[in-house]
C-alpha positions as semicolon CSV with decimal commas, in nm:
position;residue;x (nm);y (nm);z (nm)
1;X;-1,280;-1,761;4,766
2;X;-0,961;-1,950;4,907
3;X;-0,789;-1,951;5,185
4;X;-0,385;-1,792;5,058
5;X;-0,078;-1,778;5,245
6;X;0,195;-1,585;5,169
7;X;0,547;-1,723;5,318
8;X;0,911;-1,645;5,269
9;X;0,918;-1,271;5,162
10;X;1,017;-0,934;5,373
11;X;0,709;-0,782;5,448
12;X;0,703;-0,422;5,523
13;X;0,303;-0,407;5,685
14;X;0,289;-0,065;5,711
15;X;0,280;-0,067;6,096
16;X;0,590;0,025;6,251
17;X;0,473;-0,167;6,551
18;X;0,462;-0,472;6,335
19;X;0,838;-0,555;6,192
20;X;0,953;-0,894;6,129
21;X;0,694;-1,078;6,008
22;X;0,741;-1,288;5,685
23;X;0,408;-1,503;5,646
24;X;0,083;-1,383;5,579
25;X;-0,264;-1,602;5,600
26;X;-0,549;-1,484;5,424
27;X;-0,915;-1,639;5,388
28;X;-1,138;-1,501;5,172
29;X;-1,137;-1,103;5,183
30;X;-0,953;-1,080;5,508
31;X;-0,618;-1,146;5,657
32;X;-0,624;-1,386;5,916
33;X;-0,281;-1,343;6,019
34;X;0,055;-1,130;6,043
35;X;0,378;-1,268;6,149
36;X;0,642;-1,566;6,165
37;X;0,634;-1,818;5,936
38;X;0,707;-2,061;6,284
39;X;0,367;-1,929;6,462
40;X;0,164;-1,898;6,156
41;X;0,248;-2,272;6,035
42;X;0,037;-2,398;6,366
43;X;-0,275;-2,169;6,247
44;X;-0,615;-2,379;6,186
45;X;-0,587;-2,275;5,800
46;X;-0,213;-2,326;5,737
47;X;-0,301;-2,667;5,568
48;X;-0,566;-2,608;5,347
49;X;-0,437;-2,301;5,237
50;X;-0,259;-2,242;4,861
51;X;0,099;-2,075;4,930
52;X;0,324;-1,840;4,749
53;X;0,666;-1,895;4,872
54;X;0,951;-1,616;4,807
55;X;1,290;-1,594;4,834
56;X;1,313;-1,302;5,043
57;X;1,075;-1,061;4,775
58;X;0,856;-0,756;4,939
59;X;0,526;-0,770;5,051
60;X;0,338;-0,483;5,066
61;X;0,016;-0,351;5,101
62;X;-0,223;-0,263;4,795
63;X;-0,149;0,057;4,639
64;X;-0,376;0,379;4,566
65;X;-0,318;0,623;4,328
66;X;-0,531;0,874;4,481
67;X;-0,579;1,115;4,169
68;X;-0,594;1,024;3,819
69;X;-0,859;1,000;3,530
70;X;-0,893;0,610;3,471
71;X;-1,136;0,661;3,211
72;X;-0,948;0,957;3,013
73;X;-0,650;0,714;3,009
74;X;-0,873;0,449;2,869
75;X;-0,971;0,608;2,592
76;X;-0,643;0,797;2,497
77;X;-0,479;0,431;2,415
78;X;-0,711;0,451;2,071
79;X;-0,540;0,833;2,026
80;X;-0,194;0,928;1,918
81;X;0,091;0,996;2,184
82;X;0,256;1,325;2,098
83;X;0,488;1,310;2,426
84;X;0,774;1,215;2,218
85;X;0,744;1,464;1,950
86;X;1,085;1,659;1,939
87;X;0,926;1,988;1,785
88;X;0,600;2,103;1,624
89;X;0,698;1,970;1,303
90;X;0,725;1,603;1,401
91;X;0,399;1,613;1,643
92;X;0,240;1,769;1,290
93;X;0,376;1,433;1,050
94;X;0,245;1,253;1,367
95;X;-0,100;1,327;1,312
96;X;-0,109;1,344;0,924
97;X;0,000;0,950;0,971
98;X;-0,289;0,890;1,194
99;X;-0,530;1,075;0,973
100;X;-0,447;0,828;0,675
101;X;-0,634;0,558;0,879
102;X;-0,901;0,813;0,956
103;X;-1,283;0,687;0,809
104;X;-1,506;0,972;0,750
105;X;-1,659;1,110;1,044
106;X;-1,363;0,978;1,291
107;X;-1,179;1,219;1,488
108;X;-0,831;1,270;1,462
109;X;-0,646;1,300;1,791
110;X;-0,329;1,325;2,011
111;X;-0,288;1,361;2,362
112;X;0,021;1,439;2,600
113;X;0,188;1,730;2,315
114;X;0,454;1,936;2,528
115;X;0,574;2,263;2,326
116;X;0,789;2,347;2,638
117;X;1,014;2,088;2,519
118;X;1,003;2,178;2,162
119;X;1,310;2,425;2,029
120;X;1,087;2,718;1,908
121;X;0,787;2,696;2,246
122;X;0,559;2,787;2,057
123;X;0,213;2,636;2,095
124;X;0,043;2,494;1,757
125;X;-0,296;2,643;1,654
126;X;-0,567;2,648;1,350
127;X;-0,396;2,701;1,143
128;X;-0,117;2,465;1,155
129;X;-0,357;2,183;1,142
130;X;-0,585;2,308;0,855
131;X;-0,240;2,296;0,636
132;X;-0,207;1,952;0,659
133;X;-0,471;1,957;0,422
134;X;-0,695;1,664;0,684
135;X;-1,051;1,673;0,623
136;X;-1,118;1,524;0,994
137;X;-1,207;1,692;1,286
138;X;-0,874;1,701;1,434
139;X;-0,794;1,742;1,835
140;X;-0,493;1,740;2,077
141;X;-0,488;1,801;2,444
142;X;-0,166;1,964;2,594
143;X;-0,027;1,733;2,870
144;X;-0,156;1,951;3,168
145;X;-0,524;1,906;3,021
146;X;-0,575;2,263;3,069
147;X;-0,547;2,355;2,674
148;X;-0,649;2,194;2,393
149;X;-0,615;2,271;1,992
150;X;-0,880;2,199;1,700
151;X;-0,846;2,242;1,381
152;X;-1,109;2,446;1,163
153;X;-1,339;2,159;1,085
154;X;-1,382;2,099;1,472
155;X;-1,429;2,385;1,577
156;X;-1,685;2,449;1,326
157;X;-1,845;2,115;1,453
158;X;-1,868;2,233;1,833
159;X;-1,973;2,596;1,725
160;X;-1,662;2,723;1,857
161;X;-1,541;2,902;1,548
162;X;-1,756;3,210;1,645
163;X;-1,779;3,206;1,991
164;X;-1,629;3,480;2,240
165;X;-1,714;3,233;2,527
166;X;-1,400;3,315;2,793
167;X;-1,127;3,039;2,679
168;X;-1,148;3,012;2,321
169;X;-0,830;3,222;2,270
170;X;-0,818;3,461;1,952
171;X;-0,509;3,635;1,776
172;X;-0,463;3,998;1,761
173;X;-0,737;4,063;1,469
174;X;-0,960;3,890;1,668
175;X;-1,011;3,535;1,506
176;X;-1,027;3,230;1,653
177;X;-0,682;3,062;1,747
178;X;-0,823;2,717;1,761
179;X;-0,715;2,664;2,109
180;X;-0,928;2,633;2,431
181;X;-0,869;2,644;2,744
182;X;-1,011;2,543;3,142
183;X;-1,390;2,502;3,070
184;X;-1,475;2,514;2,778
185;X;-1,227;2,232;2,635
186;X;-1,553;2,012;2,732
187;X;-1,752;2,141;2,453
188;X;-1,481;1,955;2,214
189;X;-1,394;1,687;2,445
190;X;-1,785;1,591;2,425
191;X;-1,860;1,614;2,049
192;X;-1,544;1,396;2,034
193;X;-1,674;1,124;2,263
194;X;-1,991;1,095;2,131
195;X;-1,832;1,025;1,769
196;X;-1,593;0,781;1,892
197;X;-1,710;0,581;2,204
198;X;-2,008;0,361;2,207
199;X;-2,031;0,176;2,559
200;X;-1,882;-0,159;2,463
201;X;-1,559;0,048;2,317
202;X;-1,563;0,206;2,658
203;X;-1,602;-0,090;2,855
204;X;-1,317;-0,294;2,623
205;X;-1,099;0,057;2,704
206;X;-1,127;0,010;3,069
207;X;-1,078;-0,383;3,098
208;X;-0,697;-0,271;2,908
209;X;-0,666;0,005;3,181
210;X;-0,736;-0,204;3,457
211;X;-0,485;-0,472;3,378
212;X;-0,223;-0,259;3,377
213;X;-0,327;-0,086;3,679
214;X;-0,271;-0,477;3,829
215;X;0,052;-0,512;3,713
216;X;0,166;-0,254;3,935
217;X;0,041;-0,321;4,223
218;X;-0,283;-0,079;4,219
219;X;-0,518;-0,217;4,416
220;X;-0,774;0,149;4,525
221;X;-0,791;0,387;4,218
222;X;-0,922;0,753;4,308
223;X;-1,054;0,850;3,986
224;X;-1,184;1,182;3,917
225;X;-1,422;1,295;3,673
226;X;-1,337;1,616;3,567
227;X;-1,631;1,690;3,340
228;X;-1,467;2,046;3,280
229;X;-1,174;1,937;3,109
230;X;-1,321;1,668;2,884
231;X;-1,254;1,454;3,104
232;X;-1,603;1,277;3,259
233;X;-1,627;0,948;3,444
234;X;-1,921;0,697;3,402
235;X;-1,993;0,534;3,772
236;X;-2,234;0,258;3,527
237;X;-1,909;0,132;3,382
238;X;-1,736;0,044;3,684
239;X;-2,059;-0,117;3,831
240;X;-2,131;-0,352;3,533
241;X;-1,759;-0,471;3,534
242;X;-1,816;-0,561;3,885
243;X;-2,087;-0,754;3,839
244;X;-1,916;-0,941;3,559
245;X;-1,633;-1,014;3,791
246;X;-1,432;-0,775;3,600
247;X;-1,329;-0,467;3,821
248;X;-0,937;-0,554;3,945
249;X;-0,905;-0,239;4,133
250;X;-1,144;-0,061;4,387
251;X;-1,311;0,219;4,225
252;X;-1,340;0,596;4,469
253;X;-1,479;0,884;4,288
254;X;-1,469;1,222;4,284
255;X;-1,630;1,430;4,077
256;X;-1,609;1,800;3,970
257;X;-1,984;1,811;3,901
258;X;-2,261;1,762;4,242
259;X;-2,462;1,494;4,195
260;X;-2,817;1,492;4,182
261;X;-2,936;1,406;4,390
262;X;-2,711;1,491;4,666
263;X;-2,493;1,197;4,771
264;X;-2,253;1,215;5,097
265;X;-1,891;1,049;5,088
266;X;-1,862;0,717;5,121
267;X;-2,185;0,609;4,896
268;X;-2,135;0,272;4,809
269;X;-1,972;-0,004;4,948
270;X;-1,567;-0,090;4,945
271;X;-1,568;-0,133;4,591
272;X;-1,715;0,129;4,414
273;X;-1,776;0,482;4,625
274;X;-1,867;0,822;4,567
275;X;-1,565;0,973;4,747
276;X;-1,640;1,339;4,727
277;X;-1,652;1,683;4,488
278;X;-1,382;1,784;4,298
279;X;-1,324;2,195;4,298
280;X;-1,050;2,399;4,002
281;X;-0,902;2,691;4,162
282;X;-0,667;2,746;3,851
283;X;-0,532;2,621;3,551
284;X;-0,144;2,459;3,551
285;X;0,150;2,591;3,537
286;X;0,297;2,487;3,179
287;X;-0,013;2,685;3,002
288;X;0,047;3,010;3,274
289;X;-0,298;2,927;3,437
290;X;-0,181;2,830;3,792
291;X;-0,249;3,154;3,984
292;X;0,076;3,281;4,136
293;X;0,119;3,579;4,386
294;X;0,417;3,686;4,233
295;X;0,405;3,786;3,819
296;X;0,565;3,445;3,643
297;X;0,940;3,556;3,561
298;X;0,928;3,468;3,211
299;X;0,619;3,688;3,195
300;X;0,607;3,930;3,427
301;X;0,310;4,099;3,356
302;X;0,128;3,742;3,393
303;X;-0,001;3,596;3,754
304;X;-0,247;3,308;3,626
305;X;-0,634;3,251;3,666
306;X;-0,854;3,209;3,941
307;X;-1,174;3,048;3,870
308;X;-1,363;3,126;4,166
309;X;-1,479;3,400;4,342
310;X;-1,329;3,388;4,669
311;X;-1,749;3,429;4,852
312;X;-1,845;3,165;4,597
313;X;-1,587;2,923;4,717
314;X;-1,677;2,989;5,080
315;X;-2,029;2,879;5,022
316;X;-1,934;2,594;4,797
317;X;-1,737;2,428;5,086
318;X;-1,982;2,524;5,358
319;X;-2,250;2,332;5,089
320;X;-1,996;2,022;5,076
321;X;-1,957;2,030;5,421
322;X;-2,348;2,029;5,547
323;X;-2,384;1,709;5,266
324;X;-2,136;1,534;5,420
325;X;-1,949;1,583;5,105
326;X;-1,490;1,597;5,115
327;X;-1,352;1,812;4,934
328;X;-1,070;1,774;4,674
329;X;-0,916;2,126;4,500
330;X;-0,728;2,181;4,260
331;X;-0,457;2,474;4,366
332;X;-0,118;2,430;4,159
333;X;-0,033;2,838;4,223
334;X;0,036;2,963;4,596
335;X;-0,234;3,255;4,509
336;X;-0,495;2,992;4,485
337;X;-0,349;2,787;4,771
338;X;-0,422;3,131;4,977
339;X;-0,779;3,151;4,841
340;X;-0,842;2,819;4,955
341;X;-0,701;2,832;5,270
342;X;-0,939;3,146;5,332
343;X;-1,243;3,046;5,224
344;X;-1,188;2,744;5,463
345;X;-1,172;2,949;5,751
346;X;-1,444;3,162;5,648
347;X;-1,686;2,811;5,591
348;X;-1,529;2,644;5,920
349;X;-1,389;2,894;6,174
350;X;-1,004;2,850;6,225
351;X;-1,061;2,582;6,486
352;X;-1,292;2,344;6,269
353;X;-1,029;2,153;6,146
354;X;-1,264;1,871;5,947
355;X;-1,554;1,849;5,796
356;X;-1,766;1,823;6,076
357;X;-2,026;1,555;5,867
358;X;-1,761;1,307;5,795
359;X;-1,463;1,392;5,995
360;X;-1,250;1,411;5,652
361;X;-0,961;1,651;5,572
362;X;-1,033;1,870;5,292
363;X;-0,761;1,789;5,048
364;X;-0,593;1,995;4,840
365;X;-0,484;1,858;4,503
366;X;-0,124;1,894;4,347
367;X;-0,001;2,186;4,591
368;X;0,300;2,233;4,386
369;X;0,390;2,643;4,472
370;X;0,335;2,642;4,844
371;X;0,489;2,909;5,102
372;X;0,622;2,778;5,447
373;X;0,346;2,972;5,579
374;X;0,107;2,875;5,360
375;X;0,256;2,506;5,496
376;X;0,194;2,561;5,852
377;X;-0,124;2,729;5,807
378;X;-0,225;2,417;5,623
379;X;-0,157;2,184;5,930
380;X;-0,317;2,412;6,176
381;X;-0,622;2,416;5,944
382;X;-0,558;2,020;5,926
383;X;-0,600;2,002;5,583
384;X;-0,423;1,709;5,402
385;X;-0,271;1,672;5,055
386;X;-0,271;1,464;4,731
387;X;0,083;1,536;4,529
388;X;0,230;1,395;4,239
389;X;0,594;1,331;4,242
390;X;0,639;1,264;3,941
391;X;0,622;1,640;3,857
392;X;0,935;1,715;3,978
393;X;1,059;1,494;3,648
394;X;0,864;1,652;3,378
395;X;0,855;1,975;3,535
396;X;1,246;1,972;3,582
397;X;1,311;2,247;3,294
398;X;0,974;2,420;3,266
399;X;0,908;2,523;3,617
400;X;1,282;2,730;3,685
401;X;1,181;3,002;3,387
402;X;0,826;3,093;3,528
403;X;0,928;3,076;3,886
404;X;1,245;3,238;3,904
405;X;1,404;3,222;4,277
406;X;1,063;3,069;4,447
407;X;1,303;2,753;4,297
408;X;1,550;2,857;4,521
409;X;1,367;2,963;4,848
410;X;1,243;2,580;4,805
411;X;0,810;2,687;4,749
412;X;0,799;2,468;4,437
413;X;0,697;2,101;4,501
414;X;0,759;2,110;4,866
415;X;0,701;1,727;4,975
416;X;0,965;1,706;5,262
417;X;0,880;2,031;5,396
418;X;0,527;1,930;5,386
419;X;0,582;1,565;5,550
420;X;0,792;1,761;5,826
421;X;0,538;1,950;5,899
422;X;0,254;1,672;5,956
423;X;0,034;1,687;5,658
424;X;-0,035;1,384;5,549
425;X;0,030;1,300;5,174
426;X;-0,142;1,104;4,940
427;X;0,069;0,995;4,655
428;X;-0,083;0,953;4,279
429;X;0,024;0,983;3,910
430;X;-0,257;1,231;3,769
431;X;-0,271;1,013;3,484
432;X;-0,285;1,007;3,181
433;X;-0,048;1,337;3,197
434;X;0,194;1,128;3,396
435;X;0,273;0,802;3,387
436;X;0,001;0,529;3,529
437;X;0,296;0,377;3,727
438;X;0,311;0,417;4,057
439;X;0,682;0,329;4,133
440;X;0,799;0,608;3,881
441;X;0,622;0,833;4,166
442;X;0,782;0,648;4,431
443;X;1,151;0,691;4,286
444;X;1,063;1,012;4,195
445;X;0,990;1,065;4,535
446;X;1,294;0,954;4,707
447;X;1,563;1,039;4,404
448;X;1,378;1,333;4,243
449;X;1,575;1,267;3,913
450;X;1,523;1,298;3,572
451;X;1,656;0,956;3,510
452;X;1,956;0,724;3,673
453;X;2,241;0,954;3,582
454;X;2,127;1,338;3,649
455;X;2,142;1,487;4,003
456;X;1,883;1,543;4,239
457;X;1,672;1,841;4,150
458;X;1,650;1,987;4,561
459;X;1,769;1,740;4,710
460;X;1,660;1,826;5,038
461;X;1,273;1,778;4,943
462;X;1,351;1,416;4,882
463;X;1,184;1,165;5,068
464;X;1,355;0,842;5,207
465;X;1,118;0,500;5,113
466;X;0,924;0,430;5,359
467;X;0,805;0,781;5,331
468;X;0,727;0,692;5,038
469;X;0,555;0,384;5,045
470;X;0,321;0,569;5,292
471;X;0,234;0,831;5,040
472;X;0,062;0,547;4,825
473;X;-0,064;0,289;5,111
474;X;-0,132;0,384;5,462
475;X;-0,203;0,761;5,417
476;X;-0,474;0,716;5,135
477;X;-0,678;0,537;5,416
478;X;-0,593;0,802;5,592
479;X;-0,722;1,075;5,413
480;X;-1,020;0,873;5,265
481;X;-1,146;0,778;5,623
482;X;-1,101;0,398;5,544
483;X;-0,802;0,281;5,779
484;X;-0,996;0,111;5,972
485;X;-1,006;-0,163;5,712
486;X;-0,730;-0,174;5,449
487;X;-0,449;0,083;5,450
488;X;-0,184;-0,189;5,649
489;X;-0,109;-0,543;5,626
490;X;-0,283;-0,663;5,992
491;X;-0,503;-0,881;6,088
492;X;-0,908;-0,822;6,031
493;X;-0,790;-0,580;5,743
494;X;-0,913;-0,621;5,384
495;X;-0,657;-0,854;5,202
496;X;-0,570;-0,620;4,936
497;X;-0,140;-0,732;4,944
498;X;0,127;-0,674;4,633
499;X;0,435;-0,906;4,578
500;X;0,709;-0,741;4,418
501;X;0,936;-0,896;4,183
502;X;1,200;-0,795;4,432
503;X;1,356;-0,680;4,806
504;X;1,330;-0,266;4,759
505;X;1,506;-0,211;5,063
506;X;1,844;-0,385;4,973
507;X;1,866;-0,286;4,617
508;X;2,010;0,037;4,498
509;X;1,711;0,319;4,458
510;X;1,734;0,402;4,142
511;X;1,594;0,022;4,066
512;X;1,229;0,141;4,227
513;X;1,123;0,272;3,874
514;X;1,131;-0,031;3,728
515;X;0,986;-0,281;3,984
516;X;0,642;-0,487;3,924
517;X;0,420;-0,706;4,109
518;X;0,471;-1,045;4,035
519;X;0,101;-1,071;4,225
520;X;-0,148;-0,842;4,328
521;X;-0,469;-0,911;4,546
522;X;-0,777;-0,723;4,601
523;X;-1,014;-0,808;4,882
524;X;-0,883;-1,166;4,852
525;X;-0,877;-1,206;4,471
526;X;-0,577;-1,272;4,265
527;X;-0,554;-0,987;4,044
528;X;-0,266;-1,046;3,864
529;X;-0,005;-1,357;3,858
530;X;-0,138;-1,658;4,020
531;X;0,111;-1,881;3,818
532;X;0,328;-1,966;4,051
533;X;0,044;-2,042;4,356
534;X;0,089;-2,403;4,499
């Protein structure tokens, strides 16, 4: 590796003791030094090294998007993207295209389908697919991954067509709907992958994925195999792209299966870890799954599912806790935020505010309807967060109809209130049901807009941006225990540093969505653009 300086830019390190620095020095993994570019020019490696110089660009530290599901994503770019499909008839013509290129045995499927945004709101089923007259196995996932809908052929192929297995939905006389939902999705997810995704497709998938994770910056990538949803992670894959030189991110897992055996956080090294277990509480919030304590208002004799029994949950995270093992949950609905919160106390005692194994917050995934007690209950319980802001975008329409005035008494998508508070926030695009980019989550953060013209959609829950750099750079470490060595751009830190193609802080904010990294370095490696390196 080479020694790298980095001189002329406005570098925002992430330490609000360190301001006014414009010159990094790096050599090999690890920053040398922070500062001016008048003290740093004197340093023993200043000569040798090769420089970037800016004109005044950010520098920032590596970002983490600290939930998504890399390898999902990966394989959805061979799939068809029904996000833009205007109504049911249009996603339909979408997949009867893709079926034309269809060889005998292949799968047909779309990913990302949204009938909230569709005039009638009606979700397809069975039988809309097995009139299209396709002699595939067909599949599409909704875009919260919580439902998805086969035609006849695949659900004959997964022996779902007969099955009363809780999930696979049936109409009033009793027949199968085609759609699934929570579990049991992984029954079709699974017959799907083994049809279409030997390892070398998987590994090509990936390389794709990991590119564009570069380009914007991503340098840590909390993954999370969620098994349950069709949507597994293979820990070999990331290791053999290492060892080719290959991996351009850090790889931290979680996983919604325990491993066998038992394996404590922080297995592995700085590149690839197991980071921890990954718990559903309920469904989302689009499909009526998120468990609410209040009836939805545009169903009021619906309130959601809990998966869990509240005493099984209690020994679950007592389990986690004796392994050493953090904790990640899924709670979208307040009802399973209070579940949570009480089967923590019941494994911990009110006062054990950590896991007591690896001093780690349990982290609560999404926490999108969350009560102001519910908020300070959290902090007193020290629990920390992972959110995705991007929500508030795609959300925008759907969430005022099933939650009525919580919209108004501000318990929907919380972030200010929460950062207020003290909880620290991790930031992160759930991808692939949200964008991959994590600068549409940081203008969605501080502008909370639909797009450059529409108002603010509660205003007062926006956050300014250093707030929300944080949420995807120094609180990660936080909350994943690894500040000590990466998290900030300081000296004796892990050189993982992104160079944006512009100054953030004296452009307007509506320009964040659409800013890139003109270079990106992990542990000391150029990533992404070393062009202009002299």
């Amino acid at each position: 590796m080479q020694v790298l300086c980095i001189t002329g830019g406005t570098i925002w390190t992430g330490n609000a003791s360190l301001t006014e620095v414009d010159t990094i020095l790096v050599d090999g993994n690890t920053i040398k030094a922070v500062g001016r570019y008048e003290d740093i020019k004197g340093h023993s490696l200043f000569a040798e090294s090769k420089k970037l110089k800016l004109q005044g660009e950010t520098v920032i530290p590596g970002l983490s998007d600290c939930h998504l599901h890399l390898l999902a994503y990966a394989k959805q770019k061979m799939f068809a993207d029904l996000s833009g499909a205007k109504n049911k008839a249009e996603m339909l013509a979408l997949l009867k295209e893709r079926a034309k290129s269809a060889k005998p045995g292949d799968w047909v499927c779309g990913y990302n389908f949204n009938e909230m945004n569709w005039p009638e709101q009606v979700m397809p089923d069975k039988r809309d697919f097995d009139g299209l007259g396709i002699a595939n196995p067909v599949l599409i996932q909704r875009i919260c991954t919580h439902a998805t809908v086969l035609n006849g052929v695949a659900m004959t192929i997964c022996g779902l067509d007969r099955s009363d297995a809780p999930g696979v939905l049936k109409n009033a006389k009793g027949d199968s709907t085609g759609i699934v939902v929570e579990d049991v999705q992984a029954v079709a997810h699974s017959a799907m992958g083994r049809a279409m995704f030997s390892r070398e497709k998987l590994l090509e998938c990936l390389r794709a994925a990991l590119d564009e994770c570069a380009s914007y910056g991503l340098t840590s990538i909390f993954t999370c195999g969620a098994e349950s949803l069709g949507m597994e992670e293979y820990m070999s894959l990331y290791q053999e792209l290492f060892t080719k030189d290959e991996l351009k991110a850090r790889i931290f897992a979680y996983h919604d299966t325990l491993p066998t055996p038992e394996m404590t956080t922080g297995f592995g090294d700085r590149w690839i870890r197991y980071q921890g277990h990954k718990i559903f509480l309920d469904g989302s919030l689009g499909a009526r799954t998120a468990a609410l304590s209040e009836p939805y208002s545009d169903a009021p004799s619906e309130t959601g599912m809990l998966l869990h029994e509240t005493k099984e949950l209690t020994r679950t995270l007592a389990k986690l806790d004796a392994i050493g093992c953090q904790s990640l949950v899924h709670t979208i609905g307040d009802a399973a935020l209070d579940q949570l919160l009480d089967a923590l106390e019941a494994a911990r005692g009110e006062s054990a505010d950590r896991n007591a194994a690896t001093k780690l917050p349990l982290l609560v995934n999404h926490c999108m309807i969350c009560r102001p007690d519910q908020i300070e209950r959290m902090k007193r319980l020290g629990v920390g967060a992972t959110i995705q802001p991007t929500f508030v975008q795609s959300d925008r329409f759907m969430a005022p109809p099933r939650l009525g005035d919580r919209i108004d008494r501000e318990w929907a998508y919380p972030w200010r209130s929460l950062v207020r508070t003290g909880i620290v926030l991790n930031g992160s695009s759930d991808c692939p049901i949200e964008s991959l980019n994590p600068w549409h989550g940081i203008w969605a953060a501080v502008e909370r807009k639909i797009n450059a013209g529409s108002e603010s959609w509660m205003p007062d829950q926006c956050l300014n941006i250093e707030e929300a750099l944080r949420l995807y750079t120094t609180n990660p470490t936080i909350n994943a225990g690894m500040d000590a060595w990466r998290g900030t751009l300081a000296e004796g830190k892990e050189a993982d540093i992104v160079v944006l193609d512009r100054n953030i802080f004296d452009r307007p904010a509506v320009e964040l969505k659409d800013v890139r990294a003109t270079c990106n370095i992990v542990g000391g490696r150029i990533s992404h653009g070393d062009a202009a390196w002299k």
